[in-house]
Amino acid sequence: MRAADERRAGASGIRRIAILGAGRVGTALARALVDAGYDVTISGSGDPALVEIIVSVVAPGARAAWAEESVSDADMVILALPLHRIKTVDATMLEGRLVVDAMNYWPPVDGQIAEFDGAVDGTSSVVQALLPGARVVKSFNHTGYHDLEPDRRPSRHPDRRAIAVAGDDVRDVAMVAQVIERIGYDAVQVDSLAAGRLLEPGEAPFGARLDAGALTDAAHGAPLVHASPN
């Protein structure tokens, strides 16, 4: 890691990031995070030796590991697995951990799950209830995995886009916001995990590729008045 990266990592306290989920979302996040200088591990549902074959090709610089090993020394954990598999995650290994919920509920893929169907406070509130010892925030879910890398821009770039982060703890939200800024986006902070429901499929910000001003409005329930031109 370069000296400048060391200083930025020191500001947020996050250097090692564990991603649970080796699919398209997980590997896209891994590429962006590795490029930003983070130490990234990825865990899939199978043997890390098999996952490593995929990771070495689609997310070079990241490492494959068993989930427990990956999480054990991570400063931040990202959940990037199909939402219906959340109950297969060992909640005890995430106790006390900063956990980013990057998942969405897709009934055609996940099946109908009553607790998510009736999630009036958003699906991340359900995830928090399933992981009671974790410090869950919601982010990355409203951005398409295929847009994540090409949409990155340096700070103050006129076309820089934004990613929202929602959570109940302002310190945790701020830490994730620094990661978002570092990979090439402005971070829009949303003041509660329940308010993160406005980032989910069917809501205005979802897939909209917005700048910080437009995303701030949309993430707080205002009508989407100006979308990105491309």
Coordinates of N, CA and C in Angstrom, one line a residue:
M1 N 0.8 -1.2 0.0 CA 0.0 0.0 0.0 C 0.9 1.2 0.0
R2 N 0.5 2.2 -0.8 CA 1.3 3.4 -0.9 C 1.2 4.3 0.4
A3 N 2.2 5.2 0.6 CA 2.1 6.0 1.8 C 0.8 6.8 1.9
A4 N 0.4 7.4 0.8 CA -0.8 8.2 0.8 C -2.0 7.3 1.2
D5 N -2.0 6.1 0.6 CA -3.1 5.2 1.0 C -3.1 4.8 2.4
E6 N -1.9 4.6 3.0 CA -1.8 4.3 4.4 C -2.4 5.4 5.2
R7 N -2.1 6.7 4.8 CA -2.7 7.8 5.6 C -4.2 7.8 5.5
R8 N -4.8 7.5 4.3 CA -6.2 7.5 4.2 C -6.8 6.4 5.0
A9 N -6.2 5.2 4.9 CA -6.7 4.0 5.6 C -6.7 4.3 7.1
G10 N -5.7 5.0 7.5 CA -5.6 5.3 9.0 C -6.7 6.2 9.4
A11 N -7.1 7.1 8.5 CA -8.2 8.0 8.9 C -9.5 7.3 9.1
S12 N -9.8 6.3 8.3 CA -11.1 5.5 8.5 C -10.9 4.3 9.4
G13 N -9.6 3.9 9.6 CA -9.4 2.7 10.4 C -9.7 1.4 9.6
I14 N -10.0 1.5 8.4 CA -10.3 0.3 7.6 C -9.2 0.0 6.6
R15 N -8.6 -1.2 6.7 CA -7.6 -1.6 5.7 C -8.0 -3.0 5.1
R16 N -8.5 -3.8 6.0 CA -8.8 -5.2 5.5 C -10.4 -5.3 5.4
I17 N -10.8 -5.8 4.2 CA -12.2 -5.9 3.9 C -12.5 -7.3 3.5
A18 N -13.5 -8.0 4.1 CA -13.9 -9.3 3.8 C -15.2 -9.2 3.0
I19 N -15.3 -9.9 1.9 CA -16.5 -9.9 1.1 C -17.1 -11.3 1.1
L20 N -18.3 -11.5 1.6 CA -18.9 -12.8 1.6 C -19.8 -12.9 0.4
G21 N -19.4 -13.6 -0.6 CA -20.1 -13.7 -1.9 C -19.1 -13.5 -3.0
A22 N -19.0 -14.6 -3.8 CA -18.0 -14.5 -4.9 C -18.6 -14.4 -6.3
G23 N -19.8 -13.8 -6.3 CA -20.5 -13.6 -7.6 C -20.2 -12.3 -8.2
R24 N -21.0 -11.9 -9.1 CA -20.7 -10.7 -9.9 C -20.6 -9.4 -9.0
V25 N -21.5 -9.3 -8.0 CA -21.4 -8.1 -7.1 C -20.1 -8.2 -6.3
G26 N -19.9 -9.3 -5.7 CA -18.7 -9.4 -4.8 C -17.4 -9.2 -5.5
T27 N -17.3 -9.8 -6.7 CA -16.0 -9.6 -7.4 C -15.9 -8.2 -8.0
A28 N -17.0 -7.5 -8.4 CA -16.9 -6.1 -8.9 C -16.4 -5.3 -7.7
L29 N -17.0 -5.5 -6.5 CA -16.6 -4.7 -5.4 C -15.1 -5.0 -5.0
A30 N -14.7 -6.2 -5.2 CA -13.3 -6.6 -4.9 C -12.4 -5.8 -5.8
R31 N -12.7 -5.8 -7.1 CA -11.8 -5.1 -8.0 C -11.6 -3.6 -7.6
A32 N -12.7 -3.0 -7.3 CA -12.7 -1.6 -7.0 C -11.9 -1.3 -5.7
L33 N -12.1 -2.2 -4.7 CA -11.5 -2.0 -3.4 C -10.0 -2.3 -3.5
V34 N -9.6 -3.4 -4.3 CA -8.2 -3.7 -4.5 C -7.5 -2.5 -5.2
D35 N -8.2 -2.0 -6.2 CA -7.6 -0.8 -6.9 C -7.4 0.4 -6.0
A36 N -8.2 0.5 -5.0 CA -8.1 1.6 -4.1 C -7.1 1.4 -3.0
G37 N -6.5 0.2 -3.0 CA -5.4 -0.1 -2.0 C -5.8 -0.9 -0.8
Y38 N -7.1 -1.5 -0.8 CA -7.5 -2.3 0.4 C -7.0 -3.7 0.2
D39 N -6.8 -4.3 1.4 CA -6.5 -5.8 1.4 C -7.9 -6.5 1.5
V40 N -8.2 -7.2 0.4 CA -9.5 -7.8 0.2 C -9.5 -9.3 0.2
T41 N -10.3 -10.0 0.9 CA -10.5 -11.4 0.8 C -12.0 -11.7 0.4
I42 N -12.2 -12.8 -0.3 CA -13.5 -13.1 -0.8 C -13.8 -14.6 -0.4
S43 N -15.0 -14.8 0.1 CA -15.4 -16.1 0.5 C -16.7 -16.5 -0.3
G44 N -16.6 -17.7 -0.9 CA -17.8 -18.2 -1.6 C -18.4 -19.3 -0.8
S45 N -19.3 -20.1 -1.4 CA -20.0 -21.1 -0.7 C -19.2 -22.4 -0.7
G46 N -18.0 -22.5 -1.4 CA -17.3 -23.7 -1.5 C -15.9 -23.5 -1.0
D47 N -15.1 -24.5 -1.4 CA -13.7 -24.5 -1.0 C -12.9 -23.3 -1.5
P48 N -12.2 -22.6 -0.7 CA -11.4 -21.4 -1.2 C -10.5 -21.8 -2.4
A49 N -10.0 -23.0 -2.4 CA -9.1 -23.4 -3.5 C -9.8 -23.2 -4.8
L50 N -11.1 -23.6 -4.8 CA -11.9 -23.4 -6.1 C -12.3 -22.0 -6.3
V51 N -12.6 -21.3 -5.3 CA -12.9 -19.8 -5.4 C -11.7 -19.0 -5.9
E52 N -10.5 -19.5 -5.4 CA -9.3 -18.8 -5.8 C -9.1 -18.8 -7.3
I53 N -9.5 -19.9 -8.0 CA -9.4 -19.9 -9.4 C -10.2 -18.8 -10.1
I54 N -11.4 -18.6 -9.6 CA -12.2 -17.5 -10.1 C -11.6 -16.1 -9.8
V55 N -11.3 -16.0 -8.5 CA -10.8 -14.7 -8.0 C -9.5 -14.3 -8.8
S56 N -8.6 -15.2 -9.0 CA -7.4 -14.9 -9.7 C -7.6 -14.3 -11.1
V57 N -8.7 -14.7 -11.7 CA -9.0 -14.2 -13.0 C -9.8 -12.9 -13.0
V58 N -10.9 -12.9 -12.2 CA -11.8 -11.7 -12.3 C -11.6 -10.7 -11.2
A59 N -10.8 -11.0 -10.2 CA -10.5 -10.0 -9.2 C -9.1 -10.1 -8.7
P60 N -8.1 -10.0 -9.6 CA -6.7 -10.2 -9.2 C -6.3 -9.2 -8.1
G61 N -5.5 -9.7 -7.2 CA -5.1 -8.9 -6.0 C -5.9 -9.2 -4.8
A62 N -7.1 -9.8 -5.0 CA -7.9 -10.2 -3.8 C -7.5 -11.7 -3.5
R63 N -7.9 -12.2 -2.4 CA -7.5 -13.5 -2.0 C -8.8 -14.3 -1.6
A64 N -8.8 -15.5 -1.9 CA -10.0 -16.4 -1.4 C -9.7 -17.0 -0.1
A65 N -10.7 -17.1 0.7 CA -10.5 -17.7 2.1 C -11.8 -18.2 2.6
W66 N -11.8 -19.1 3.6 CA -13.0 -19.5 4.2 C -13.6 -18.3 4.9
A67 N -14.9 -18.2 5.1 CA -15.5 -17.1 5.7 C -15.0 -16.7 7.1
E68 N -14.8 -17.7 7.9 CA -14.4 -17.5 9.2 C -13.0 -16.8 9.2
E69 N -12.1 -17.4 8.4 CA -10.7 -16.8 8.3 C -10.8 -15.4 7.7
S70 N -11.6 -15.2 6.7 CA -11.7 -13.9 6.1 C -12.2 -12.8 7.0
V71 N -13.2 -13.2 7.8 CA -13.8 -12.2 8.7 C -12.9 -12.0 10.0
S72 N -12.1 -12.9 10.4 CA -11.5 -12.9 11.6 C -10.6 -11.6 11.8
D73 N -9.9 -11.2 10.8 CA -9.1 -10.0 10.9 C -9.6 -8.8 10.0
A74 N -10.8 -8.9 9.6 CA -11.4 -7.8 8.7 C -11.8 -6.6 9.6
D75 N -11.6 -5.4 9.0 CA -12.1 -4.2 9.6 C -13.5 -3.9 9.2
M76 N -13.9 -4.5 8.0 CA -15.3 -4.3 7.5 C -15.6 -5.6 6.7
V77 N -16.9 -6.0 6.8 CA -17.4 -7.2 6.1 C -18.5 -6.7 5.1
I78 N -18.5 -7.1 3.9 CA -19.5 -6.8 3.0 C -20.3 -8.1 2.6
L79 N -21.6 -8.0 2.8 CA -22.5 -9.1 2.4 C -22.9 -9.0 1.0
A80 N -22.4 -9.8 0.1 CA -22.7 -9.7 -1.3 C -23.2 -11.0 -1.9
L81 N -24.0 -11.7 -1.1 CA -24.5 -13.0 -1.5 C -26.0 -12.9 -1.7
P82 N -26.6 -13.9 -2.4 CA -28.0 -13.8 -2.6 C -28.7 -13.8 -1.3
L83 N -29.7 -12.9 -1.2 CA -30.3 -12.6 0.1 C -30.9 -13.9 0.8
H84 N -31.4 -14.8 0.0 CA -32.0 -16.0 0.6 C -31.0 -16.8 1.3
R85 N -29.7 -16.6 1.1 CA -28.7 -17.3 1.8 C -28.2 -16.7 3.1
I86 N -28.8 -15.6 3.4 CA -28.3 -14.9 4.6 C -28.4 -15.8 5.9
K87 N -29.4 -16.7 5.9 CA -29.5 -17.5 7.1 C -28.4 -18.6 7.2
T88 N -27.7 -18.7 6.1 CA -26.5 -19.7 6.2 C -25.3 -19.0 6.8
V89 N -25.3 -17.7 7.0 CA -24.2 -17.0 7.5 C -24.2 -17.2 9.0
D90 N -23.0 -17.6 9.6 CA -22.9 -17.7 11.0 C -22.9 -16.4 11.7
A91 N -24.0 -16.0 12.4 CA -24.1 -14.7 13.0 C -23.1 -14.5 14.1
T92 N -22.6 -15.5 14.7 CA -21.7 -15.3 15.8 C -20.3 -14.8 15.3
M93 N -19.9 -15.2 14.1 CA -18.6 -14.7 13.6 C -18.7 -13.2 13.2
L94 N -19.9 -12.6 13.1 CA -20.0 -11.2 12.8 C -20.3 -10.3 14.0
E95 N -20.3 -10.9 15.2 CA -20.6 -10.1 16.4 C -19.5 -9.1 16.5
G96 N -20.0 -7.8 16.7 CA -19.1 -6.7 16.9 C -18.5 -6.2 15.6
R97 N -18.8 -6.8 14.5 CA -18.2 -6.4 13.2 C -19.0 -5.3 12.5
L98 N -18.4 -4.4 11.8 CA -19.0 -3.5 10.9 C -19.4 -4.3 9.6
V99 N -20.7 -4.4 9.3 CA -21.1 -5.2 8.2 C -21.9 -4.4 7.2
V100 N -21.5 -4.4 6.0 CA -22.3 -3.6 5.0 C -23.2 -4.6 4.2
D101 N -24.5 -4.3 4.2 CA -25.4 -5.1 3.5 C -25.6 -4.5 2.1
A102 N -25.0 -5.3 1.1 CA -25.1 -4.8 -0.3 C -26.1 -5.7 -1.1
M103 N -26.9 -6.4 -0.3 CA -27.9 -7.3 -1.0 C -29.2 -6.7 -1.3
N104 N -29.9 -7.3 -2.2 CA -31.3 -6.9 -2.5 C -32.2 -8.1 -2.5
Y105 N -33.4 -7.9 -2.3 CA -34.4 -8.9 -2.3 C -35.1 -9.0 -3.7
W106 N -34.8 -10.2 -4.3 CA -35.4 -10.5 -5.6 C -36.2 -11.7 -5.5
P107 N -37.5 -11.6 -5.4 CA -38.3 -12.9 -5.2 C -38.1 -13.9 -6.3
P108 N -37.9 -13.5 -7.6 CA -37.7 -14.5 -8.6 C -36.5 -15.3 -8.4
V109 N -35.5 -14.8 -7.7 CA -34.2 -15.5 -7.4 C -34.3 -16.0 -6.0
D110 N -34.7 -15.2 -5.1 CA -34.7 -15.6 -3.6 C -35.9 -16.5 -3.2
G111 N -37.0 -16.5 -4.1 CA -38.2 -17.0 -3.6 C -38.9 -16.1 -2.7
Q112 N -40.2 -16.3 -2.4 CA -41.0 -15.5 -1.5 C -40.6 -15.8 -0.1
I113 N -40.0 -14.7 0.6 CA -39.6 -14.9 2.0 C -40.5 -13.9 2.8
A114 N -41.3 -14.4 3.6 CA -42.3 -13.6 4.3 C -41.7 -12.4 5.1
E115 N -40.6 -12.7 5.8 CA -40.0 -11.6 6.6 C -39.5 -10.4 5.7
F116 N -39.1 -10.7 4.5 CA -38.6 -9.7 3.6 C -39.8 -9.1 2.8
D117 N -40.8 -9.9 2.5 CA -42.0 -9.3 1.9 C -42.7 -8.3 2.8
G118 N -42.6 -8.5 4.1 CA -43.3 -7.6 5.0 C -42.3 -6.6 5.7
A119 N -41.2 -6.3 5.1 CA -40.2 -5.5 5.7 C -40.5 -4.0 5.6
V120 N -41.3 -3.5 6.4 CA -41.7 -2.1 6.3 C -40.6 -1.2 6.6
D121 N -39.6 -1.6 7.3 CA -38.4 -0.8 7.6 C -37.2 -1.2 6.7
G122 N -37.5 -1.9 5.6 CA -36.5 -2.2 4.7 C -35.8 -3.6 5.0
T123 N -35.2 -4.1 4.0 CA -34.7 -5.5 4.1 C -33.4 -5.5 5.0
S124 N -32.7 -4.4 5.1 CA -31.5 -4.4 6.0 C -31.9 -4.4 7.4
S125 N -33.1 -3.9 7.8 CA -33.5 -4.0 9.2 C -33.7 -5.5 9.5
V126 N -34.2 -6.3 8.6 CA -34.4 -7.7 8.8 C -33.0 -8.4 8.9
V127 N -32.1 -8.0 8.1 CA -30.7 -8.5 8.1 C -30.1 -8.2 9.5
Q128 N -30.3 -7.0 10.0 CA -29.8 -6.6 11.3 C -30.4 -7.5 12.4
A129 N -31.7 -7.8 12.3 CA -32.3 -8.7 13.3 C -31.8 -10.1 13.2
L130 N -31.4 -10.6 12.0 CA -30.8 -11.9 11.9 C -29.3 -12.0 12.4
L131 N -28.7 -10.8 12.4 CA -27.3 -10.7 12.8 C -27.2 -9.7 14.0
P132 N -27.8 -10.1 15.1 CA -28.0 -9.1 16.2 C -26.7 -8.5 16.8
G133 N -25.6 -9.2 16.7 CA -24.4 -8.7 17.2 C -23.6 -7.8 16.3
A134 N -24.0 -7.8 15.0 CA -23.3 -7.0 14.0 C -23.7 -5.6 14.0
R135 N -22.9 -4.7 13.4 CA -23.2 -3.3 13.2 C -23.5 -3.1 11.8
V136 N -24.8 -3.3 11.4 CA -25.2 -3.4 10.0 C -25.4 -2.0 9.4
V137 N -24.9 -1.7 8.3 CA -25.2 -0.5 7.5 C -25.6 -1.0 6.1
K138 N -26.2 -0.2 5.3 CA -26.7 -0.5 4.0 C -26.0 0.3 3.0
S139 N -25.3 -0.3 2.0 CA -24.7 0.5 0.9 C -24.4 -0.4 -0.3
F140 N -24.0 0.2 -1.4 CA -23.7 -0.5 -2.6 C -24.8 -1.2 -3.3
N141 N -26.0 -1.3 -2.6 CA -27.0 -2.1 -3.2 C -27.8 -1.4 -4.3
H142 N -27.7 -0.1 -4.4 CA -28.5 0.6 -5.4 C -27.7 0.9 -6.6
T143 N -26.5 0.5 -6.7 CA -25.6 0.7 -7.8 C -25.4 -0.7 -8.5
G144 N -25.6 -0.7 -9.8 CA -25.4 -1.9 -10.6 C -23.9 -2.3 -10.6
Y145 N -23.7 -3.6 -10.4 CA -22.3 -4.1 -10.4 C -21.5 -3.8 -11.6
H146 N -22.3 -3.7 -12.7 CA -21.6 -3.4 -14.0 C -21.2 -1.9 -14.2
D147 N -21.9 -1.1 -13.3 CA -21.6 0.4 -13.3 C -20.5 0.7 -12.3
L148 N -20.3 -0.1 -11.3 CA -19.4 0.2 -10.2 C -18.0 0.7 -10.6
E149 N -17.4 0.0 -11.5 CA -16.0 0.3 -11.8 C -16.0 1.5 -12.8
P150 N -16.7 1.4 -14.0 CA -16.6 2.5 -14.9 C -17.1 3.8 -14.4
D151 N -17.9 3.9 -13.4 CA -18.5 5.1 -12.9 C -17.6 5.8 -11.9
R152 N -16.5 5.2 -11.5 CA -15.6 5.8 -10.5 C -14.9 7.0 -11.1
R153 N -14.8 8.1 -10.3 CA -14.2 9.3 -10.8 C -13.3 9.9 -9.6
P154 N -12.3 10.7 -9.9 CA -11.5 11.4 -8.9 C -12.4 12.4 -8.1
S155 N -12.0 12.7 -6.9 CA -12.7 13.7 -6.2 C -12.8 15.0 -7.0
R156 N -13.9 15.7 -6.9 CA -14.2 17.0 -7.6 C -14.3 16.9 -9.1
H157 N -14.3 15.7 -9.6 CA -14.6 15.5 -11.1 C -16.0 15.9 -11.3
P158 N -16.2 16.6 -12.4 CA -17.6 17.1 -12.7 C -18.6 16.0 -12.9
D159 N -18.2 14.8 -13.3 CA -19.1 13.7 -13.5 C -19.1 12.7 -12.4
R160 N -18.5 13.1 -11.3 CA -18.4 12.1 -10.2 C -19.8 11.8 -9.7
R161 N -20.1 10.5 -9.5 CA -21.4 10.0 -9.1 C -21.3 9.7 -7.6
A162 N -22.4 9.3 -7.0 CA -22.5 9.1 -5.6 C -23.1 7.7 -5.2
I163 N -22.8 7.3 -4.1 CA -23.3 6.0 -3.5 C -23.8 6.4 -2.1
A164 N -25.0 5.9 -1.7 CA -25.5 6.2 -0.4 C -25.1 5.1 0.6
V165 N -25.1 5.6 1.9 CA -24.8 4.6 3.0 C -25.8 5.0 4.1
A166 N -26.6 4.0 4.5 CA -27.6 4.2 5.6 C -27.3 3.4 6.8
G167 N -27.4 3.9 8.0 CA -27.2 3.2 9.2 C -27.6 4.0 10.4
D168 N -27.7 3.3 11.5 CA -28.1 3.9 12.8 C -27.0 4.5 13.6
D169 N -25.7 4.1 13.3 CA -24.6 4.6 14.1 C -23.8 5.5 13.2
V170 N -23.7 6.8 13.6 CA -23.1 7.8 12.7 C -21.6 7.5 12.5
R171 N -21.0 6.8 13.5 CA -19.5 6.5 13.3 C -19.4 5.4 12.2
D172 N -20.2 4.4 12.3 CA -20.1 3.3 11.3 C -20.5 3.9 9.9
V173 N -21.5 4.7 9.8 CA -21.8 5.3 8.5 C -20.7 6.1 8.0
A174 N -20.0 6.9 8.8 CA -18.9 7.7 8.4 C -17.7 6.9 7.9
M175 N -17.5 5.7 8.6 CA -16.4 4.8 8.2 C -16.6 4.3 6.8
V176 N -17.8 3.8 6.5 CA -18.2 3.3 5.2 C -18.1 4.4 4.2
A177 N -18.6 5.6 4.6 CA -18.5 6.7 3.6 C -17.1 7.0 3.2
Q178 N -16.1 6.8 4.1 CA -14.7 7.1 3.7 C -14.3 6.0 2.7
V179 N -14.7 4.8 2.8 CA -14.4 3.8 1.8 C -15.0 4.1 0.5
I180 N -16.3 4.6 0.5 CA -16.9 5.0 -0.8 C -16.2 6.1 -1.5
E181 N -15.8 7.1 -0.7 CA -15.0 8.2 -1.3 C -13.7 7.7 -1.9
R182 N -13.1 6.8 -1.2 CA -11.8 6.4 -1.6 C -11.8 5.6 -2.9
I183 N -12.9 4.8 -3.2 CA -13.0 4.0 -4.4 C -13.4 4.9 -5.6
G184 N -13.9 6.1 -5.3 CA -14.2 7.0 -6.4 C -15.6 7.5 -6.5
Y185 N -16.3 7.6 -5.4 CA -17.6 8.2 -5.4 C -17.8 9.2 -4.3
D186 N -18.7 10.1 -4.4 CA -19.2 10.9 -3.3 C -20.1 10.0 -2.5
A187 N -20.0 10.1 -1.1 CA -20.9 9.4 -0.3 C -22.0 10.2 0.2
V188 N -23.2 9.7 0.1 CA -24.4 10.4 0.7 C -24.9 9.6 1.9
Q189 N -24.8 10.2 3.0 CA -25.2 9.5 4.3 C -26.6 9.7 4.6
V190 N -27.3 8.5 4.9 CA -28.7 8.5 5.2 C -28.8 8.1 6.7
D191 N -29.7 8.8 7.4 CA -29.5 8.8 8.9 C -30.1 7.6 9.7
S192 N -30.6 6.6 9.0 CA -31.0 5.4 9.7 C -31.1 4.2 8.8
L193 N -30.9 3.0 9.4 CA -31.0 1.8 8.6 C -32.4 1.7 7.9
A194 N -33.4 2.0 8.7 CA -34.7 1.9 8.2 C -35.0 2.8 6.9
A195 N -34.4 4.0 7.0 CA -34.5 4.9 5.8 C -33.8 4.3 4.6
G196 N -33.0 3.3 4.8 CA -32.3 2.7 3.6 C -33.3 2.0 2.7
R197 N -34.5 1.8 3.2 CA -35.5 1.2 2.3 C -35.7 2.0 1.0
L198 N -35.4 3.3 1.1 CA -35.6 4.1 -0.1 C -34.4 3.9 -1.1
L199 N -33.5 3.0 -0.8 CA -32.4 2.6 -1.8 C -32.7 1.3 -2.4
E200 N -33.8 0.7 -2.1 CA -34.1 -0.7 -2.6 C -34.8 -0.7 -4.0
P201 N -34.8 -1.9 -4.6 CA -35.5 -2.0 -5.9 C -36.9 -1.4 -5.9
G202 N -37.2 -0.6 -7.0 CA -38.5 0.0 -7.1 C -38.5 1.5 -6.6
E203 N -37.4 1.9 -5.9 CA -37.3 3.2 -5.4 C -36.5 4.1 -6.4
A204 N -36.6 5.4 -6.3 CA -36.0 6.3 -7.3 C -34.5 6.1 -7.4
P205 N -33.7 6.0 -6.4 CA -32.3 5.9 -6.5 C -31.8 4.7 -7.1
F206 N -32.6 3.6 -7.1 CA -32.1 2.3 -7.5 C -31.7 2.3 -9.0
G207 N -30.4 2.0 -9.2 CA -29.9 2.0 -10.6 C -29.8 3.3 -11.3
A208 N -30.0 4.4 -10.6 CA -30.2 5.7 -11.3 C -28.8 6.4 -11.7
R209 N -27.7 6.0 -11.1 CA -26.4 6.6 -11.4 C -26.5 8.1 -11.2
L210 N -26.6 8.6 -10.0 CA -26.8 10.0 -9.7 C -25.6 10.7 -9.1
D211 N -25.6 12.0 -9.2 CA -24.5 12.8 -8.5 C -25.0 12.9 -7.0
A212 N -24.2 13.6 -6.2 CA -24.5 13.6 -4.8 C -25.7 14.4 -4.5
G213 N -25.9 15.5 -5.2 CA -27.1 16.3 -5.0 C -28.4 15.6 -5.3
A214 N -28.4 14.9 -6.5 CA -29.7 14.2 -6.9 C -29.9 13.0 -6.0
L215 N -28.8 12.3 -5.6 CA -29.0 11.1 -4.7 C -29.4 11.6 -3.3
T216 N -28.9 12.7 -2.8 CA -29.3 13.1 -1.5 C -30.8 13.4 -1.5
D217 N -31.3 14.0 -2.5 CA -32.8 14.3 -2.6 C -33.6 13.0 -2.7
A218 N -33.1 12.1 -3.6 CA -33.9 10.9 -3.8 C -33.8 9.9 -2.6
A219 N -32.6 9.9 -1.9 CA -32.5 9.0 -0.8 C -33.3 9.5 0.4
H220 N -33.7 10.7 0.4 CA -34.6 11.2 1.4 C -36.0 11.4 1.0
G221 N -36.4 10.7 -0.1 CA -37.8 10.6 -0.5 C -38.3 11.7 -1.4
A222 N -37.4 12.6 -1.8 CA -37.8 13.7 -2.7 C -38.0 13.1 -4.1
P223 N -38.8 13.7 -4.9 CA -39.0 13.2 -6.3 C -37.6 13.4 -7.0
L224 N -37.4 12.4 -7.9 CA -36.1 12.4 -8.7 C -36.3 13.4 -9.8
V225 N -35.7 14.6 -9.7 CA -35.9 15.7 -10.7 C -34.9 15.8 -11.8
H226 N -33.7 15.2 -11.5 CA -32.7 15.2 -12.6 C -31.9 14.0 -12.6
A227 N -32.1 13.1 -13.5 CA -31.3 11.9 -13.6 C -30.1 12.1 -14.4
S228 N -29.1 11.2 -14.3 CA -27.9 11.3 -15.1 C -28.3 11.2 -16.6
P229 N -27.5 11.9 -17.4 CA -27.8 11.8 -18.8 C -27.4 10.5 -19.5
N230 N -26.6 9.7 -18.8 CA -26.1 8.5 -19.4 C -26.0 7.4 -18.4

